[in-house]
Amino acid sequence: MHSLQCGRFTLTLDRPQVMGILNVTPDSFSDGGSFDTCSKAVAHAETLVSQGADIIDIGGESTRPGAELVSIEDEIARVVPVIAALKSLNVPLSIDTRRPAVMLAALDAGVDLINDIAALEGEGALRVAAKGNVAVCLMHMKGEPRTMQVAPEYDDVVAEVTSYLATRRDEAEQAGIERSRILLDPGFGFGKNLAHNIALFNAMPQMREALGCPLLIGVSRKSMLGQITGRVVSDRMAASVAAALLAAQKGAAIVRVHDVRETVDALKIWQALQ
Ligand code: 9MG
């Protein structure tokens, strides 16, 4: 069992941790005003913690294909007040961003984890993340969010993703980020079709073994679940909970979810009855 050095916290990872998703984008709290967006985001985070979230992942930019671009200044203006307001919650705070300037502002505001779908490939990102004692999540993505789902191709998706993550892990270590601070993530839905996602899901135990780092898994409400169930995004809670539970059984250390209460209950039942 690994433990994770995560800013102000050391997570023992003796049970699957639930990371609650907090999107701080105007469309998530559709009220138009930035103060309102911040206060509603803070209230939502408090609810997620009361439901059992172990970590809160705060994001100010949507990476869904077709999502509107946000400037660095706007992204910082969205997330920093929320981070500042949530520091007293006493749970690890994660910043979901690809931009080193946002990482820096978030670190100054007190985050404990940098969750980067671009695996710290941005100019200067490794240097920023090496500062302090924060954890990092390095995720695999093929292509770029706008176009990544247009016919992604692999010879061997599991080998390719594992090799990419091993390289990024090594580069992070060389930049001064100790292995005890590194999480790896196969990046479900980021440049992968359903067959690729299923192959990666099943390969989770061998990937964890090969990579020697805890895995963070995000499948909540994703289109792969819609493809399997035929359900629209607003109707994928049961599928998301089932997938999070299976991911935990396959060795995921952290599951990134929208439906915290239901996921926490499912994990408690598994732990008690197994
Ligand atoms: C921000 N974001 C959206 N999906 C994600 C996933 O699957 N993993 C991680 N680490 N971040 C994600």
mmCIF file of C-alpha atoms and ligand atoms in Angstrom:
data_model
loop_
_atom_site.group_PDB
_atom_site.id
_atom_site.type_symbol
_atom_site.label_atom_id
_atom_site.label_comp_id
_atom_site.label_asym_id
_atom_site.label_seq_id
_atom_site.Cartn_x
_atom_site.Cartn_y
_atom_site.Cartn_z
ATOM 1 C CA MET A 1 0.000 0.000 0.000
ATOM 2 C CA HIS A 2 1.287 3.467 -0.911
ATOM 3 C CA SER A 3 0.848 6.665 0.998
ATOM 4 C CA LEU A 4 0.642 10.005 -0.753
ATOM 5 C CA GLN A 5 2.332 13.218 0.318
ATOM 6 C CA CYS A 6 -0.306 15.799 -0.486
ATOM 7 C CA GLY A 7 0.573 19.311 0.686
ATOM 8 C CA ARG A 8 -0.673 19.766 4.244
ATOM 9 C CA PHE A 9 -1.743 16.098 4.381
ATOM 10 C CA THR A 10 -0.330 12.587 4.163
ATOM 11 C CA LEU A 11 -2.961 10.237 2.760
ATOM 12 C CA THR A 12 -2.446 6.656 3.837
ATOM 13 C CA LEU A 13 -4.505 5.250 0.918
ATOM 14 C CA ASP A 14 -5.570 2.322 3.093
ATOM 15 C CA ARG A 15 -9.019 2.589 1.507
ATOM 16 C CA PRO A 16 -10.130 4.125 -1.795
ATOM 17 C CA GLN A 17 -10.318 7.898 -1.517
ATOM 18 C CA VAL A 18 -13.199 9.829 -3.050
ATOM 19 C CA MET A 19 -12.314 13.014 -4.907
ATOM 20 C CA GLY A 20 -15.360 15.248 -5.331
ATOM 21 C CA ILE A 21 -15.536 17.327 -8.510
ATOM 22 C CA LEU A 22 -16.093 21.064 -8.087
ATOM 23 C CA ASN A 23 -16.462 22.869 -11.411
ATOM 24 C CA VAL A 24 -16.195 26.607 -10.924
ATOM 25 C CA THR A 25 -17.420 27.633 -14.337
ATOM 26 C CA PRO A 26 -20.336 30.040 -14.838
ATOM 27 C CA ASP A 27 -22.390 27.304 -16.543
ATOM 28 C CA SER A 28 -22.025 25.024 -13.472
ATOM 29 C CA PHE A 29 -23.792 27.577 -11.254
ATOM 30 C CA SER A 30 -25.752 29.458 -13.883
ATOM 31 C CA ASP A 31 -26.292 32.824 -12.252
ATOM 32 C CA GLY A 32 -23.993 35.064 -14.289
ATOM 33 C CA GLY A 33 -22.363 36.823 -11.309
ATOM 34 C CA SER A 34 -18.868 35.852 -10.185
ATOM 35 C CA PHE A 35 -19.503 36.433 -6.461
ATOM 36 C CA ASP A 36 -22.515 34.191 -6.624
ATOM 37 C CA THR A 37 -20.558 31.573 -8.541
ATOM 38 C CA CYS A 38 -17.871 31.593 -5.827
ATOM 39 C CA SER A 39 -20.288 31.371 -2.908
ATOM 40 C CA LYS A 40 -22.303 28.623 -4.594
ATOM 41 C CA ALA A 41 -19.125 26.701 -5.364
ATOM 42 C CA VAL A 42 -18.031 26.978 -1.734
ATOM 43 C CA ALA A 43 -21.444 25.777 -0.538
ATOM 44 C CA HIS A 44 -21.310 22.852 -2.982
ATOM 45 C CA ALA A 45 -17.821 21.886 -1.753
ATOM 46 C CA GLU A 46 -19.083 21.954 1.844
ATOM 47 C CA THR A 47 -21.886 19.613 0.828
ATOM 48 C CA LEU A 48 -19.431 17.251 -0.882
ATOM 49 C CA VAL A 49 -17.277 17.132 2.260
ATOM 50 C CA SER A 50 -20.326 16.500 4.454
ATOM 51 C CA GLN A 51 -21.167 13.611 2.098
ATOM 52 C CA GLY A 52 -17.746 12.066 2.679
ATOM 53 C CA ALA A 53 -15.444 13.519 -0.003
ATOM 54 C CA ASP A 54 -11.803 12.990 0.954
ATOM 55 C CA ILE A 55 -10.445 15.506 -1.579
ATOM 56 C CA ILE A 56 -12.025 18.396 -3.494
ATOM 57 C CA ASP A 57 -10.890 18.922 -7.108
ATOM 58 C CA ILE A 58 -11.442 22.556 -8.131
ATOM 59 C CA GLY A 59 -11.522 23.406 -11.839
ATOM 60 C CA GLY A 60 -12.095 26.732 -13.584
ATOM 61 C CA GLU A 61 -11.809 25.556 -17.186
ATOM 62 C CA SER A 62 -14.023 22.984 -18.841
ATOM 63 C CA THR A 63 -12.077 20.493 -20.976
ATOM 64 C CA ARG A 64 -15.146 19.007 -22.640
ATOM 65 C CA PRO A 65 -14.870 19.000 -26.444
ATOM 66 C CA GLY A 66 -16.450 22.229 -27.719
ATOM 67 C CA ALA A 67 -16.224 24.037 -24.348
ATOM 68 C CA GLU A 68 -15.576 27.774 -24.420
ATOM 69 C CA LEU A 69 -11.937 28.893 -23.952
ATOM 70 C CA VAL A 70 -11.235 30.830 -20.769
ATOM 71 C CA SER A 71 -8.319 33.263 -20.309
ATOM 72 C CA ILE A 72 -5.634 32.562 -17.699
ATOM 73 C CA GLU A 73 -6.746 35.656 -15.762
ATOM 74 C CA ASP A 74 -10.371 34.503 -15.683
ATOM 75 C CA GLU A 75 -9.380 30.981 -14.673
ATOM 76 C CA ILE A 76 -7.330 32.362 -11.760
ATOM 77 C CA ALA A 77 -10.144 34.738 -10.789
ATOM 78 C CA ARG A 78 -12.561 31.814 -10.670
ATOM 79 C CA VAL A 79 -10.518 29.355 -8.628
ATOM 80 C CA VAL A 80 -8.363 31.375 -6.207
ATOM 81 C CA PRO A 81 -11.211 32.822 -4.069
ATOM 82 C CA VAL A 82 -12.737 29.352 -3.850
ATOM 83 C CA ILE A 83 -9.441 27.795 -2.736
ATOM 84 C CA ALA A 84 -8.994 30.540 -0.137
ATOM 85 C CA ALA A 85 -12.500 29.989 1.202
ATOM 86 C CA LEU A 86 -12.123 26.194 1.367
ATOM 87 C CA LYS A 87 -8.759 26.008 3.153
ATOM 88 C CA SER A 88 -10.429 25.838 6.549
ATOM 89 C CA LEU A 89 -12.413 22.723 5.511
ATOM 90 C CA ASN A 90 -9.440 20.584 6.465
ATOM 91 C CA VAL A 91 -9.523 18.295 3.433
ATOM 92 C CA PRO A 92 -6.912 18.260 0.663
ATOM 93 C CA LEU A 93 -7.695 20.736 -2.107
ATOM 94 C CA SER A 94 -6.763 19.896 -5.677
ATOM 95 C CA ILE A 95 -6.478 22.319 -8.599
ATOM 96 C CA ASP A 96 -7.567 20.927 -11.957
ATOM 97 C CA THR A 97 -5.594 22.945 -14.505
ATOM 98 C CA ARG A 98 -3.143 22.623 -17.407
ATOM 99 C CA ARG A 99 -1.731 26.121 -17.038
ATOM 100 C CA PRO A 100 1.448 26.745 -15.011
ATOM 101 C CA ALA A 101 0.347 30.312 -14.134
ATOM 102 C CA VAL A 102 -2.876 28.946 -12.652
ATOM 103 C CA MET A 103 -0.917 26.242 -10.801
ATOM 104 C CA LEU A 104 1.307 28.919 -9.291
ATOM 105 C CA ALA A 105 -1.622 31.071 -8.176
ATOM 106 C CA ALA A 106 -3.349 27.995 -6.745
ATOM 107 C CA LEU A 107 -0.192 26.960 -4.870
ATOM 108 C CA ASP A 108 0.072 30.449 -3.397
ATOM 109 C CA ALA A 109 -3.570 30.170 -2.343
ATOM 110 C CA GLY A 110 -2.819 26.869 -0.589
ATOM 111 C CA VAL A 111 -3.754 23.853 -2.747
ATOM 112 C CA ASP A 112 -2.385 20.428 -1.849
ATOM 113 C CA LEU A 113 -2.556 18.661 -5.218
ATOM 114 C CA ILE A 114 -2.139 19.635 -8.877
ATOM 115 C CA ASN A 115 -4.378 17.606 -11.185
ATOM 116 C CA ASP A 116 -3.129 18.138 -14.730
ATOM 117 C CA ILE A 117 -4.775 16.405 -17.680
ATOM 118 C CA ALA A 118 -1.661 17.365 -19.669
ATOM 119 C CA ALA A 119 0.671 15.569 -17.216
ATOM 120 C CA LEU A 120 2.726 18.736 -16.499
ATOM 121 C CA GLU A 121 3.820 19.008 -20.149
ATOM 122 C CA GLY A 122 3.104 22.756 -20.216
ATOM 123 C CA GLU A 123 6.115 25.082 -20.371
ATOM 124 C CA GLY A 124 7.441 25.427 -16.800
ATOM 125 C CA ALA A 125 4.760 23.190 -15.261
ATOM 126 C CA LEU A 126 7.193 20.646 -13.798
ATOM 127 C CA ARG A 127 9.198 23.454 -12.190
ATOM 128 C CA VAL A 128 6.091 24.992 -10.619
ATOM 129 C CA ALA A 129 4.814 21.645 -9.363
ATOM 130 C CA ALA A 130 8.165 20.712 -7.853
ATOM 131 C CA LYS A 131 7.813 23.634 -5.433
ATOM 132 C CA GLY A 132 6.506 22.822 -1.993
ATOM 133 C CA ASN A 133 5.207 19.470 -1.006
ATOM 134 C CA VAL A 134 2.134 19.107 -3.175
ATOM 135 C CA ALA A 135 0.975 15.922 -4.869
ATOM 136 C CA VAL A 136 0.601 15.808 -8.644
ATOM 137 C CA CYS A 137 -1.709 13.775 -10.846
ATOM 138 C CA LEU A 138 -0.200 13.055 -14.258
ATOM 139 C CA MET A 139 -2.878 12.014 -16.755
ATOM 140 C CA HIS A 140 -2.582 10.492 -20.225
ATOM 141 C CA MET A 141 -4.378 12.310 -23.012
ATOM 142 C CA LYS A 142 -3.997 11.595 -26.725
ATOM 143 C CA GLY A 143 -4.392 14.793 -28.708
ATOM 144 C CA GLU A 144 -6.055 17.901 -27.429
ATOM 145 C CA PRO A 145 -9.513 18.297 -25.802
ATOM 146 C CA ARG A 146 -11.203 19.941 -28.806
ATOM 147 C CA THR A 147 -10.364 17.134 -31.234
ATOM 148 C CA MET A 148 -9.210 14.184 -29.151
ATOM 149 C CA GLN A 149 -12.333 12.087 -29.740
ATOM 150 C CA VAL A 150 -12.055 12.223 -33.538
ATOM 151 C CA ALA A 151 -11.035 8.640 -34.377
ATOM 152 C CA PRO A 152 -8.288 8.017 -31.782
ATOM 153 C CA GLU A 153 -5.984 5.137 -32.788
ATOM 154 C CA TYR A 154 -3.484 2.958 -30.946
ATOM 155 C CA ASP A 155 -1.552 -0.206 -31.836
ATOM 156 C CA ASP A 156 -1.721 -1.302 -28.187
ATOM 157 C CA VAL A 157 -3.537 1.186 -25.968
ATOM 158 C CA VAL A 158 -2.442 -0.373 -22.667
ATOM 159 C CA ALA A 159 1.241 -0.503 -23.654
ATOM 160 C CA GLU A 160 1.176 3.042 -25.052
ATOM 161 C CA VAL A 161 -0.563 4.599 -22.048
ATOM 162 C CA THR A 162 1.630 2.684 -19.560
ATOM 163 C CA SER A 163 4.798 3.739 -21.346
ATOM 164 C CA TYR A 164 3.691 7.397 -21.502
ATOM 165 C CA LEU A 165 2.853 7.446 -17.786
ATOM 166 C CA ALA A 166 6.186 5.801 -16.895
ATOM 167 C CA THR A 167 8.033 8.485 -18.892
ATOM 168 C CA ARG A 168 6.116 11.342 -17.271
ATOM 169 C CA ARG A 169 6.649 9.789 -13.817
ATOM 170 C CA ASP A 170 10.419 9.658 -14.485
ATOM 171 C CA GLU A 171 10.489 13.226 -15.791
ATOM 172 C CA ALA A 172 8.590 14.423 -12.747
ATOM 173 C CA GLU A 173 11.062 12.647 -10.462
ATOM 174 C CA GLN A 174 13.983 14.191 -12.335
ATOM 175 C CA ALA A 175 12.380 17.612 -11.829
ATOM 176 C CA GLY A 176 12.397 17.035 -8.068
ATOM 177 C CA ILE A 177 8.893 15.654 -7.503
ATOM 178 C CA GLU A 178 9.392 12.637 -5.251
ATOM 179 C CA ARG A 179 7.537 9.455 -6.116
ATOM 180 C CA SER A 180 5.601 9.731 -2.840
ATOM 181 C CA ARG A 181 3.895 12.789 -4.387
ATOM 182 C CA ILE A 182 2.923 11.227 -7.734
ATOM 183 C CA LEU A 183 -0.460 9.889 -8.864
ATOM 184 C CA LEU A 184 -0.951 8.499 -12.371
ATOM 185 C CA ASP A 185 -4.143 8.397 -14.418
ATOM 186 C CA PRO A 186 -4.885 6.559 -17.706
ATOM 187 C CA GLY A 187 -7.239 9.388 -18.702
ATOM 188 C CA PHE A 188 -10.528 7.668 -19.522
ATOM 189 C CA GLY A 189 -12.220 9.367 -22.469
ATOM 190 C CA PHE A 190 -9.271 11.592 -23.309
ATOM 191 C CA GLY A 191 -8.491 10.460 -26.856
ATOM 192 C CA LYS A 192 -9.924 6.965 -26.405
ATOM 193 C CA ASN A 193 -12.892 5.141 -27.872
ATOM 194 C CA LEU A 194 -15.015 2.670 -25.921
ATOM 195 C CA ALA A 195 -12.803 -0.324 -26.760
ATOM 196 C CA HIS A 196 -9.706 1.587 -25.618
ATOM 197 C CA ASN A 197 -11.423 2.593 -22.362
ATOM 198 C CA ILE A 198 -12.511 -0.980 -21.655
ATOM 199 C CA ALA A 199 -9.018 -2.333 -22.350
ATOM 200 C CA LEU A 200 -7.512 0.240 -19.972
ATOM 201 C CA PHE A 201 -10.129 -0.422 -17.301
ATOM 202 C CA ASN A 202 -9.333 -4.122 -17.312
ATOM 203 C CA ALA A 203 -5.586 -3.470 -17.309
ATOM 204 C CA MET A 204 -5.696 -1.332 -14.175
ATOM 205 C CA PRO A 205 -4.107 -3.940 -11.835
ATOM 206 C CA GLN A 206 -1.191 -4.601 -14.200
ATOM 207 C CA MET A 207 -0.691 -0.872 -14.848
ATOM 208 C CA ARG A 208 -0.550 -0.128 -11.146
ATOM 209 C CA GLU A 209 1.986 -2.913 -10.669
ATOM 210 C CA ALA A 210 4.137 -1.793 -13.599
ATOM 211 C CA LEU A 211 4.078 1.898 -12.695
ATOM 212 C CA GLY A 212 4.613 1.685 -8.936
ATOM 213 C CA CYS A 213 2.416 4.707 -8.209
ATOM 214 C CA PRO A 214 -1.181 4.984 -6.988
ATOM 215 C CA LEU A 215 -3.791 5.407 -9.735
ATOM 216 C CA LEU A 216 -6.443 8.092 -9.880
ATOM 217 C CA ILE A 217 -9.436 7.070 -11.993
ATOM 218 C CA GLY A 218 -12.099 9.361 -13.456
ATOM 219 C CA VAL A 219 -15.043 7.809 -15.248
ATOM 220 C CA SER A 220 -17.905 9.695 -13.586
ATOM 221 C CA ARG A 221 -20.753 10.516 -16.030
ATOM 222 C CA LYS A 222 -18.412 10.042 -19.004
ATOM 223 C CA SER A 223 -19.579 9.160 -22.483
ATOM 224 C CA MET A 224 -18.190 5.620 -22.203
ATOM 225 C CA LEU A 225 -20.926 5.019 -19.601
ATOM 226 C CA GLY A 226 -23.494 6.562 -21.927
ATOM 227 C CA GLN A 227 -22.329 4.312 -24.754
ATOM 228 C CA ILE A 228 -22.761 1.226 -22.563
ATOM 229 C CA THR A 229 -26.099 2.165 -20.946
ATOM 230 C CA GLY A 230 -27.692 4.396 -23.578
ATOM 231 C CA ARG A 231 -28.260 7.054 -20.877
ATOM 232 C CA VAL A 232 -27.768 10.812 -21.230
ATOM 233 C CA VAL A 233 -25.230 12.548 -19.006
ATOM 234 C CA SER A 234 -27.816 13.660 -16.415
ATOM 235 C CA ASP A 235 -28.940 10.061 -15.986
ATOM 236 C CA ARG A 236 -25.612 8.290 -15.431
ATOM 237 C CA MET A 237 -25.395 8.216 -11.642
ATOM 238 C CA ALA A 238 -25.949 4.466 -11.218
ATOM 239 C CA ALA A 239 -23.483 3.696 -14.016
ATOM 240 C CA SER A 240 -20.944 6.077 -12.466
ATOM 241 C CA VAL A 241 -21.230 4.514 -9.021
ATOM 242 C CA ALA A 242 -20.891 1.003 -10.470
ATOM 243 C CA ALA A 243 -17.818 2.034 -12.459
ATOM 244 C CA ALA A 244 -16.193 3.775 -9.465
ATOM 245 C CA LEU A 245 -16.764 0.681 -7.330
ATOM 246 C CA LEU A 246 -15.223 -1.573 -9.971
ATOM 247 C CA ALA A 247 -12.289 0.802 -10.370
ATOM 248 C CA ALA A 248 -11.667 0.626 -6.618
ATOM 249 C CA GLN A 249 -11.834 -3.171 -6.765
ATOM 250 C CA LYS A 250 -9.258 -3.107 -9.544
ATOM 251 C CA GLY A 251 -6.914 -1.095 -7.359
ATOM 252 C CA ALA A 252 -7.716 2.578 -7.960
ATOM 253 C CA ALA A 253 -6.424 4.593 -5.007
ATOM 254 C CA ILE A 254 -8.597 7.615 -5.767
ATOM 255 C CA VAL A 255 -11.858 7.852 -7.699
ATOM 256 C CA ARG A 256 -12.839 11.262 -9.110
ATOM 257 C CA VAL A 257 -16.630 11.594 -8.975
ATOM 258 C CA HIS A 258 -19.594 13.948 -9.166
ATOM 259 C CA ASP A 259 -21.914 11.783 -7.017
ATOM 260 C CA VAL A 260 -19.987 11.696 -3.751
ATOM 261 C CA ARG A 261 -22.702 10.503 -1.374
ATOM 262 C CA GLU A 262 -23.689 7.519 -3.510
ATOM 263 C CA THR A 263 -20.073 6.556 -4.262
ATOM 264 C CA VAL A 264 -19.077 6.739 -0.590
ATOM 265 C CA ASP A 265 -22.024 4.477 0.342
ATOM 266 C CA ALA A 266 -21.156 1.943 -2.363
ATOM 267 C CA LEU A 267 -17.512 1.828 -1.247
ATOM 268 C CA LYS A 268 -18.558 1.420 2.411
ATOM 269 C CA ILE A 269 -20.759 -1.548 1.517
ATOM 270 C CA TRP A 270 -17.976 -3.173 -0.490
ATOM 271 C CA GLN A 271 -15.470 -2.695 2.342
ATOM 272 C CA ALA A 272 -17.845 -4.038 4.984
ATOM 273 C CA LEU A 273 -19.068 -7.078 3.053
ATOM 274 C CA GLN A 274 -16.055 -8.233 1.122
HETATM 275 C C1 9MG B 1 -10.293 17.180 -15.037
HETATM 276 N N1 9MG B 1 -10.611 15.801 -15.374
HETATM 277 C C2 9MG B 1 -11.668 15.372 -16.116
HETATM 278 N N2 9MG B 1 -11.633 14.037 -16.231
HETATM 279 C C3 9MG B 1 -10.530 13.618 -15.539
HETATM 280 C C4 9MG B 1 -9.958 12.374 -15.298
HETATM 281 O O1 9MG B 1 -10.454 11.252 -15.803
HETATM 282 N N3 9MG B 1 -8.849 12.312 -14.544
HETATM 283 C C5 9MG B 1 -8.291 13.443 -14.048
HETATM 284 N N4 9MG B 1 -7.172 13.320 -13.312
HETATM 285 N N5 9MG B 1 -8.789 14.664 -14.253
HETATM 286 C C6 9MG B 1 -9.892 14.742 -14.990
#
